[in-house]
mmCIF file of N, CA, C and O in Angstrom:
data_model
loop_
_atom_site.group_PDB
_atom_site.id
_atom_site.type_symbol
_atom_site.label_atom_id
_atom_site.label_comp_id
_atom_site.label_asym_id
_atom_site.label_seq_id
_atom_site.Cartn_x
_atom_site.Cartn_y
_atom_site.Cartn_z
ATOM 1 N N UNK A 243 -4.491 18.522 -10.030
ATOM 2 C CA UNK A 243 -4.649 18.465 -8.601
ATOM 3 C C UNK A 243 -5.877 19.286 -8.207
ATOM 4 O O UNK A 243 -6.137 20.425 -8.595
ATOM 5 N N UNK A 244 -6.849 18.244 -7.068
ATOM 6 C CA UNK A 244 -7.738 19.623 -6.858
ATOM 7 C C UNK A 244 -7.520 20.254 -6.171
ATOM 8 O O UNK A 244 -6.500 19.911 -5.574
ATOM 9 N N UNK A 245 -8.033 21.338 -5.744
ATOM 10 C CA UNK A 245 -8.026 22.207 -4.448
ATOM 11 C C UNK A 245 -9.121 22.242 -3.588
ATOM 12 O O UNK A 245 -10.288 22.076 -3.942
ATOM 13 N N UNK A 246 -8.661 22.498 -2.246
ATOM 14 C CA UNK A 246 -9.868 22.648 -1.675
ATOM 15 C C UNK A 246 -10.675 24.005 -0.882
ATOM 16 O O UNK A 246 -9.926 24.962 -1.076
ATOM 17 N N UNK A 247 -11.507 24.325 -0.329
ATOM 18 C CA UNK A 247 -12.046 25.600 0.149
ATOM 19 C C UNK A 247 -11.791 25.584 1.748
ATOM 20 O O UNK A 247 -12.001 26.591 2.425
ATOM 21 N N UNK A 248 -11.205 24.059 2.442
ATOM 22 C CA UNK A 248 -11.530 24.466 3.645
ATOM 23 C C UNK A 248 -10.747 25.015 4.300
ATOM 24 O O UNK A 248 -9.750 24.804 3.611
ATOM 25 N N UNK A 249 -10.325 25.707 5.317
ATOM 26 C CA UNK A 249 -9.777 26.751 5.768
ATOM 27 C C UNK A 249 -8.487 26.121 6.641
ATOM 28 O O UNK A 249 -8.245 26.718 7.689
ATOM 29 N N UNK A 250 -7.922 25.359 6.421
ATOM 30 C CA UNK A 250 -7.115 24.867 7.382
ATOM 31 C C UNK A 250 -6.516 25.437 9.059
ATOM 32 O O UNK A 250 -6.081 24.786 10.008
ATOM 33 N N UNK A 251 -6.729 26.868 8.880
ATOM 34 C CA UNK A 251 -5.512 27.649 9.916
ATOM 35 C C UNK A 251 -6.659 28.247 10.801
ATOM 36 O O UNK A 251 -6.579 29.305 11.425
ATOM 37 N N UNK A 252 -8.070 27.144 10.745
ATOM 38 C CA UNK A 252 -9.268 27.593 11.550
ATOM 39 C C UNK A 252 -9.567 26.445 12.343
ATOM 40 O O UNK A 252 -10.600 26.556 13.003
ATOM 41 N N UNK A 253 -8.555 24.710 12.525
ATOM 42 C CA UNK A 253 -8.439 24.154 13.121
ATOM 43 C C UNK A 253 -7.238 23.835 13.781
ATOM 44 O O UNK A 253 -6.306 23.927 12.982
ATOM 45 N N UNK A 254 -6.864 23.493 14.923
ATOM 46 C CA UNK A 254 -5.832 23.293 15.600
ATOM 47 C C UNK A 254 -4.904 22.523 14.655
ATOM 48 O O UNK A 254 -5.494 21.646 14.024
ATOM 49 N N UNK A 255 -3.988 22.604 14.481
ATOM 50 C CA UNK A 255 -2.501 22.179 13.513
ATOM 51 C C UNK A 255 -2.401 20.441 13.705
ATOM 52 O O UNK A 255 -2.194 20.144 14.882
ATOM 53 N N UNK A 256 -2.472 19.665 13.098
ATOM 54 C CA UNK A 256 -2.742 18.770 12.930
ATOM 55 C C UNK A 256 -4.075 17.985 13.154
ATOM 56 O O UNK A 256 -4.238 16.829 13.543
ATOM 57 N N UNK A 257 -5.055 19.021 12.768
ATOM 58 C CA UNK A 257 -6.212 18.409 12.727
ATOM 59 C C UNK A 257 -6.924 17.812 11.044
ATOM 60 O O UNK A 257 -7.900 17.092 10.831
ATOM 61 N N UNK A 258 -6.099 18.374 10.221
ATOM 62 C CA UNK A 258 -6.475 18.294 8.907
ATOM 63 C C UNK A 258 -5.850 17.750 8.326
ATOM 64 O O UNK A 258 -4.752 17.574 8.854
ATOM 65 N N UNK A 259 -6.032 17.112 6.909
ATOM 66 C CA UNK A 259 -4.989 16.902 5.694
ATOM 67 C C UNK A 259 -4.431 18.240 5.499
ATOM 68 O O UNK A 259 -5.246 19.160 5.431
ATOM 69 N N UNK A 260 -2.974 18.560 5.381
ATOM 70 C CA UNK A 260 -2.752 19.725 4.743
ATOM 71 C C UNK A 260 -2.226 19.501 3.579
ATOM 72 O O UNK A 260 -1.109 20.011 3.499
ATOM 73 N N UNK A 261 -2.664 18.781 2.346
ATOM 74 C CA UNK A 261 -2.686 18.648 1.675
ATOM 75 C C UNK A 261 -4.368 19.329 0.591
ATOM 76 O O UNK A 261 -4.541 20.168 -0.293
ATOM 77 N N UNK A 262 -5.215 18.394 1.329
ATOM 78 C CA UNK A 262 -6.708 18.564 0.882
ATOM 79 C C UNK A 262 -7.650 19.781 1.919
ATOM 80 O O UNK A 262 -8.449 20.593 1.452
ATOM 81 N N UNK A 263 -7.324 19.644 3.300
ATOM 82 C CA UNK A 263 -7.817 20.599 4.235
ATOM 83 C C UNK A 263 -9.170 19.723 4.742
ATOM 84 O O UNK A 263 -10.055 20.209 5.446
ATOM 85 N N UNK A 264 -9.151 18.195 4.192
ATOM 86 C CA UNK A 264 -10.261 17.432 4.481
ATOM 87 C C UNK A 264 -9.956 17.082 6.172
ATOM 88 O O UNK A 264 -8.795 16.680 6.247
ATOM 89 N N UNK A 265 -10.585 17.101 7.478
ATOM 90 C CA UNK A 265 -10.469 17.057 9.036
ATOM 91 C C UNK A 265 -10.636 15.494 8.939
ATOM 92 O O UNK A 265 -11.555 14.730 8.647
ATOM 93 N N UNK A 266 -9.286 15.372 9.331
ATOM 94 C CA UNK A 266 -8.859 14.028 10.015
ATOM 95 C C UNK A 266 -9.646 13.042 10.496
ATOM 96 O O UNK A 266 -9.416 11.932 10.016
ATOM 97 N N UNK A 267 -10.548 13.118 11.341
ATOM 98 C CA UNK A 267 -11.532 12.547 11.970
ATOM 99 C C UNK A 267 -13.327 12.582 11.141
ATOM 100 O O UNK A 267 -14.390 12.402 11.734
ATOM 101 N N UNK A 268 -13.130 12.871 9.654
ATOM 102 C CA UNK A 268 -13.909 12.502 9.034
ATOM 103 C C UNK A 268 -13.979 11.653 7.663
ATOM 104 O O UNK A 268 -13.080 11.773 6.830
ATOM 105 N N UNK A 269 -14.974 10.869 7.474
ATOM 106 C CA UNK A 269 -15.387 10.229 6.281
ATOM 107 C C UNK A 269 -14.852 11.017 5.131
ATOM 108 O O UNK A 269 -14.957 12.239 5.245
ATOM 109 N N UNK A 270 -14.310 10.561 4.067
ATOM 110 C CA UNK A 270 -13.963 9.207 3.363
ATOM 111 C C UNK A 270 -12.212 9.172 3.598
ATOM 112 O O UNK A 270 -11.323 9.879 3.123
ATOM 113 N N UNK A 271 -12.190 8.317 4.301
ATOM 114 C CA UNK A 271 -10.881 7.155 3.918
ATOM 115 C C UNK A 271 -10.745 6.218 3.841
ATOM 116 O O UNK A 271 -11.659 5.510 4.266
ATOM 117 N N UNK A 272 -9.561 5.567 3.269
ATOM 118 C CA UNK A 272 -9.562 4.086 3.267
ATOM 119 C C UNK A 272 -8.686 3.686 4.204
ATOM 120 O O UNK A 272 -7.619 4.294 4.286
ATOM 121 N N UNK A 273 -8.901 2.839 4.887
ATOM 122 C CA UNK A 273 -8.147 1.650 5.941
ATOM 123 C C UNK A 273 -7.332 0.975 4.659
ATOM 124 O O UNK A 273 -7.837 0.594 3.603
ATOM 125 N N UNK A 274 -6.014 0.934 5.019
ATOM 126 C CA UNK A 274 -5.186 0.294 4.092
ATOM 127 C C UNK A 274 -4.798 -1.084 4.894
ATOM 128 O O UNK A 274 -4.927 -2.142 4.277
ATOM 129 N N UNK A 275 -4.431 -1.102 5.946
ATOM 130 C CA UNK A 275 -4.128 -2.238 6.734
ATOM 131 C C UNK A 275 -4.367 -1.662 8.525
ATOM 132 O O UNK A 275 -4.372 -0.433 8.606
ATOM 133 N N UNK A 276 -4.521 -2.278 9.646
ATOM 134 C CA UNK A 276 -4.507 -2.328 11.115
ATOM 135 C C UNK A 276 -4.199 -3.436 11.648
ATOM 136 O O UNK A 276 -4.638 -4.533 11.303
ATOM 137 N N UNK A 277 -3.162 -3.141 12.821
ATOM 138 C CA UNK A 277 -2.483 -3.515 13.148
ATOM 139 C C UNK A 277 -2.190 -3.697 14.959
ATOM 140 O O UNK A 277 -2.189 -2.880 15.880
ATOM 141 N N UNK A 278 -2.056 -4.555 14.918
ATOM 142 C CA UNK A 278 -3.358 -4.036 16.942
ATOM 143 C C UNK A 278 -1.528 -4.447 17.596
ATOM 144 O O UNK A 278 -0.756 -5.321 17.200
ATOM 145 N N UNK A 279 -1.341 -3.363 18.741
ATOM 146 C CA UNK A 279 -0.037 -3.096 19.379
ATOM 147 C C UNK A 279 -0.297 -3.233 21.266
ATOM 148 O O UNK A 279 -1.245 -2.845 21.948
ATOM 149 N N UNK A 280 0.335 -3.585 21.463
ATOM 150 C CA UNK A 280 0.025 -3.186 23.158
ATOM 151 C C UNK A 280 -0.571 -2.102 23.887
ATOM 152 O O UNK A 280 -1.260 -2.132 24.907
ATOM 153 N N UNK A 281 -0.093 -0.920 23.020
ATOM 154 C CA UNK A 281 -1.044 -0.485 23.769
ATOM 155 C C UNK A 281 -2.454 0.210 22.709
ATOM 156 O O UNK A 281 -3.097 1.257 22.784
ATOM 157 N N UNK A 282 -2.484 -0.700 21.979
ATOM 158 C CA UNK A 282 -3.819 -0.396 21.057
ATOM 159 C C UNK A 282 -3.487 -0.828 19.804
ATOM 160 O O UNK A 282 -2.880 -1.884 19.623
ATOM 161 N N UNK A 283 -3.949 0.140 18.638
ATOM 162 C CA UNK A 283 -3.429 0.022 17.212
ATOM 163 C C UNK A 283 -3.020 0.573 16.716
ATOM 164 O O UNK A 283 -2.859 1.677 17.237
ATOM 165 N N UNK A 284 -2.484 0.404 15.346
ATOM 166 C CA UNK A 284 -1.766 1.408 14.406
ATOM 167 C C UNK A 284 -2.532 1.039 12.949
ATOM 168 O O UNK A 284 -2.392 -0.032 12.359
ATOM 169 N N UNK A 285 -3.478 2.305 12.445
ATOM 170 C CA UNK A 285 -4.101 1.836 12.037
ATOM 171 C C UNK A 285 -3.327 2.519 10.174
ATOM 172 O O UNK A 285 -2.905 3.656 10.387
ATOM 173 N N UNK A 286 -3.126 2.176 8.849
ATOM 174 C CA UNK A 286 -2.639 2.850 8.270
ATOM 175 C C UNK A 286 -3.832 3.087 7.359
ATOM 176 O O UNK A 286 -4.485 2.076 7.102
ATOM 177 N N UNK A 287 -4.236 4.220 6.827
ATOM 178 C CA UNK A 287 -5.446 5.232 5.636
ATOM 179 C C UNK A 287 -4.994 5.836 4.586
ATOM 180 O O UNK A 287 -3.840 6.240 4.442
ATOM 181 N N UNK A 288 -5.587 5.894 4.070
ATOM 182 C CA UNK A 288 -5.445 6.439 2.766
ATOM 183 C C UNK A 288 -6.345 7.497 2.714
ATOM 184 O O UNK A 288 -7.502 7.096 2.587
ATOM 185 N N UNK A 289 -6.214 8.846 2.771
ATOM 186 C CA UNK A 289 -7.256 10.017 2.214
ATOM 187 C C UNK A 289 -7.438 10.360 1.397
ATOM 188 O O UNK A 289 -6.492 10.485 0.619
ATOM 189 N N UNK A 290 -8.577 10.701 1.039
ATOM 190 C CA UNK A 290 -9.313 10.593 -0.266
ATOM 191 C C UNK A 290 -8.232 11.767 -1.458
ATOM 192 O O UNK A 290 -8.106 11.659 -2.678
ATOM 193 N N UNK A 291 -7.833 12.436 -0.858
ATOM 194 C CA UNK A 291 -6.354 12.940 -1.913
ATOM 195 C C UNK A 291 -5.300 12.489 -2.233
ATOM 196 O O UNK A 291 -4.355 12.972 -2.857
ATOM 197 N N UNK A 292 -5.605 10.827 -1.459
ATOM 198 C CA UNK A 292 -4.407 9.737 -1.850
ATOM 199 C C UNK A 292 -3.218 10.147 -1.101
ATOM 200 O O UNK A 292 -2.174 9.816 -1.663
ATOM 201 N N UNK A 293 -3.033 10.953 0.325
ATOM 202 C CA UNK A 293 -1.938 11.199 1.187
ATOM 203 C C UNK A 293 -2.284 9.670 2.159
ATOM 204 O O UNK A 293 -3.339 9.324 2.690
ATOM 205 N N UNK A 294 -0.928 8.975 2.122
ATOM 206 C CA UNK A 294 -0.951 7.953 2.854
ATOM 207 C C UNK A 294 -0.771 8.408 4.323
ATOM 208 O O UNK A 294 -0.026 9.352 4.586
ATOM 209 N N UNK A 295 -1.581 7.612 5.456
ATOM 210 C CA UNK A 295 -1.388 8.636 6.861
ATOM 211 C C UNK A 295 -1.231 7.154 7.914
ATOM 212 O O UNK A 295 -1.843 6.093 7.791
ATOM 213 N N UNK A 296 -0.413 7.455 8.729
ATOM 214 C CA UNK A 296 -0.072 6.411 9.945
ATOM 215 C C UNK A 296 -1.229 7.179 11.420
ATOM 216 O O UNK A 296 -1.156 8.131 12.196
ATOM 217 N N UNK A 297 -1.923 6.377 11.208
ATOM 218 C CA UNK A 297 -3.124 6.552 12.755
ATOM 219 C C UNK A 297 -2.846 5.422 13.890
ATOM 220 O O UNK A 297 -3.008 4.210 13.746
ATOM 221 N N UNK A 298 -2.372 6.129 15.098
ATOM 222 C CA UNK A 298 -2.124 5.257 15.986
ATOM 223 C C UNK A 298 -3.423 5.862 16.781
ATOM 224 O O UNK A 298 -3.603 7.066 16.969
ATOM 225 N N UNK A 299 -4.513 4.551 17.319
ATOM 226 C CA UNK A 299 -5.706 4.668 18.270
ATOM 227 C C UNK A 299 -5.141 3.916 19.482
ATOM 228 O O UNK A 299 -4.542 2.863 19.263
ATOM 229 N N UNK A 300 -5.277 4.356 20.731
ATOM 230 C CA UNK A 300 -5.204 4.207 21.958
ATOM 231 C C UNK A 300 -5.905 4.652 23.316
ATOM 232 O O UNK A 300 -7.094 4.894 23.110
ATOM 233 N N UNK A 301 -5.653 4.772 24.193
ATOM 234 C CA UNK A 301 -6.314 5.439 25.448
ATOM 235 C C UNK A 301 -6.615 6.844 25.137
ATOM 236 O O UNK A 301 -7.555 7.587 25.421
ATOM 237 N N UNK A 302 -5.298 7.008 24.324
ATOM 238 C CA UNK A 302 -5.732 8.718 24.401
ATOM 239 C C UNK A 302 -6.695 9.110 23.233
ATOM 240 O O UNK A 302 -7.370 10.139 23.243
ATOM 241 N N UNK A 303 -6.691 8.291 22.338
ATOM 242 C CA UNK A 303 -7.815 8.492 21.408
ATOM 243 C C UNK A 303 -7.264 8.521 19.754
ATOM 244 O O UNK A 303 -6.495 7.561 19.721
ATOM 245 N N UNK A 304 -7.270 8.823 19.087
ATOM 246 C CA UNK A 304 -6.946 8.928 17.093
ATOM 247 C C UNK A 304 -5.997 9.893 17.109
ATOM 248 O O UNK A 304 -6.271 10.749 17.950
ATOM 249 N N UNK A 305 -4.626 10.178 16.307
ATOM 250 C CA UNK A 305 -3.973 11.041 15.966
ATOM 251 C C UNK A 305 -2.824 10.506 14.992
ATOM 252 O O UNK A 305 -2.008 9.625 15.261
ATOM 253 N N UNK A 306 -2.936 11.225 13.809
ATOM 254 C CA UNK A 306 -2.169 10.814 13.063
ATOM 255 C C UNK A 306 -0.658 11.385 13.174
ATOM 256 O O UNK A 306 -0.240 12.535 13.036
ATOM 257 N N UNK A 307 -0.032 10.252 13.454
ATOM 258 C CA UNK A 307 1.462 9.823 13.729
ATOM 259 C C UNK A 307 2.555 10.648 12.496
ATOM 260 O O UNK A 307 3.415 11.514 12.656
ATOM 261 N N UNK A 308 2.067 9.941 11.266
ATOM 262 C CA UNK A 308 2.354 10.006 9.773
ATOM 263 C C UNK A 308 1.782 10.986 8.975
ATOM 264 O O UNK A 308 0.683 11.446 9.285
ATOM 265 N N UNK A 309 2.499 11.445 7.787
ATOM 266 C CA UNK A 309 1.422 11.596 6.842
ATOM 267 C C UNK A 309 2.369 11.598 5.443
ATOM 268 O O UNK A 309 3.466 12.131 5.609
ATOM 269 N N UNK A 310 2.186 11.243 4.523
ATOM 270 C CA UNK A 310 3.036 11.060 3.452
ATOM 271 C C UNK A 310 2.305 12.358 2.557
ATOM 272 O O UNK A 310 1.279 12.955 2.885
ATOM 273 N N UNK A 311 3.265 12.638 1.169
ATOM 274 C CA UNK A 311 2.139 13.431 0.225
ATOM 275 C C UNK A 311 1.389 12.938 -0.300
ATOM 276 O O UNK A 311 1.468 11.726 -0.099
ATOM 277 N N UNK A 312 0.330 13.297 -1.162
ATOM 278 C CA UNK A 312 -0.334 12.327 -2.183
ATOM 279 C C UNK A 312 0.535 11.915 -3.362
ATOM 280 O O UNK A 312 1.604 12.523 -3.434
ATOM 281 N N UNK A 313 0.398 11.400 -3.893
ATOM 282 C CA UNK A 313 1.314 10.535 -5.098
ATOM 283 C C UNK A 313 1.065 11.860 -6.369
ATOM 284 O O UNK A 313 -0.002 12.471 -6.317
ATOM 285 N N UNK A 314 1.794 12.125 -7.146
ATOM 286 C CA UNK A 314 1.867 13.321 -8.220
ATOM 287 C C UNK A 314 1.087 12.737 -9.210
ATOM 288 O O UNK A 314 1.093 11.507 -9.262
ATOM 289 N N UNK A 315 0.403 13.375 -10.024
ATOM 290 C CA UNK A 315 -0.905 12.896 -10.904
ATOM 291 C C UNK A 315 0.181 12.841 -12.183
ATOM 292 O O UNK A 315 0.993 13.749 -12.358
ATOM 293 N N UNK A 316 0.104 11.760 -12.984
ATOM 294 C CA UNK A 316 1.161 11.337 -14.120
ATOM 295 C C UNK A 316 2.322 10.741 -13.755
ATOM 296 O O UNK A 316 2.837 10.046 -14.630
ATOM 297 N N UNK A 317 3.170 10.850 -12.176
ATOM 298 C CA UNK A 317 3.862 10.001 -11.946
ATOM 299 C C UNK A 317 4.299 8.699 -12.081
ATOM 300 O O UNK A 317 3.594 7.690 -12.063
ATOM 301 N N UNK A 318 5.816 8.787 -12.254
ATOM 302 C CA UNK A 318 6.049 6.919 -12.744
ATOM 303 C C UNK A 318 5.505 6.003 -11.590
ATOM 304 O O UNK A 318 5.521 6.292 -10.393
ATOM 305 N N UNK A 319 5.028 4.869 -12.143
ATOM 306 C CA UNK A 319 4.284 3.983 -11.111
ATOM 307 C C UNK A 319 3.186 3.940 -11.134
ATOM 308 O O UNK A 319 2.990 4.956 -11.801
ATOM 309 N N UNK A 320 1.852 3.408 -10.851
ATOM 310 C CA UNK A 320 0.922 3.165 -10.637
ATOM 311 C C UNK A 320 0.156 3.674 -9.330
ATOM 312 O O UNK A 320 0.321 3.265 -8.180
ATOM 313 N N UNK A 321 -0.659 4.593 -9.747
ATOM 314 C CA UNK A 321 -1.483 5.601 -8.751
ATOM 315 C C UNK A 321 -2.339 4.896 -8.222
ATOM 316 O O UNK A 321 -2.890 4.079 -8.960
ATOM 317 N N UNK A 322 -2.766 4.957 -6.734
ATOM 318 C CA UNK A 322 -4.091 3.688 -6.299
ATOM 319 C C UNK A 322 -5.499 4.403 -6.787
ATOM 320 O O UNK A 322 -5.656 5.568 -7.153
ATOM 321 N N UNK A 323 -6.303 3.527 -6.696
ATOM 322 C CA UNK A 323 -7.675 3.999 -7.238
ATOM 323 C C UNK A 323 -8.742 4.821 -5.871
ATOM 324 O O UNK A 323 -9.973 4.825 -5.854
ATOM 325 N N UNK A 324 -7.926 5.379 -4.956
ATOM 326 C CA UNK A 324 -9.080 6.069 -4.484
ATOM 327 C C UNK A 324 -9.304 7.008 -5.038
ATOM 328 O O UNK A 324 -8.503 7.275 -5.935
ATOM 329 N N UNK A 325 -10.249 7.799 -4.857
ATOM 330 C CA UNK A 325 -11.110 8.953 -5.352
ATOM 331 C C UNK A 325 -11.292 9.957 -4.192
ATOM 332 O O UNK A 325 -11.958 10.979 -4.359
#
């Protein structure tokens, strides 16, 4: 597992992976599927530490809903290929 350097408890509490400490609202993730709702979308990502995350975008703007862990490195099953 890697670790990371960024400081988590120096952005407002759900602004980050707290997993990786990578900020929500930046590059690299993957769009896994979107899904457009009445009152906007639900968009589902993948972060680059492989934590699956539920993003609902609307009026009020991006915030992740969800967040799963990342999948355990050697775990039974098949790990996805992000990086």
């Amino acid at each position: 597992m890697t670790t990371s350097t960024a400081h988590t408890h120096d952005r407002p509490a759900g602004d980050a992976c707290p997993y990786c400490g990578w900020p929500d609202r930046a590059e690299p993730f993957q769009v896994v599927s979107r899904h457009g709702t009445a009152a906007g979308h639900t968009v589902w990502t993948r972060c680059g530490c492989g934590s699956l995350q539920m993003r609902v975008v609307d009026a009020c703007g991006m915030r992740v809903a969800s967040r799963s862990r990342p999948a355990a490195e050697g775990a039974a099953g098949v790990r996805c290929g992000v990086v």
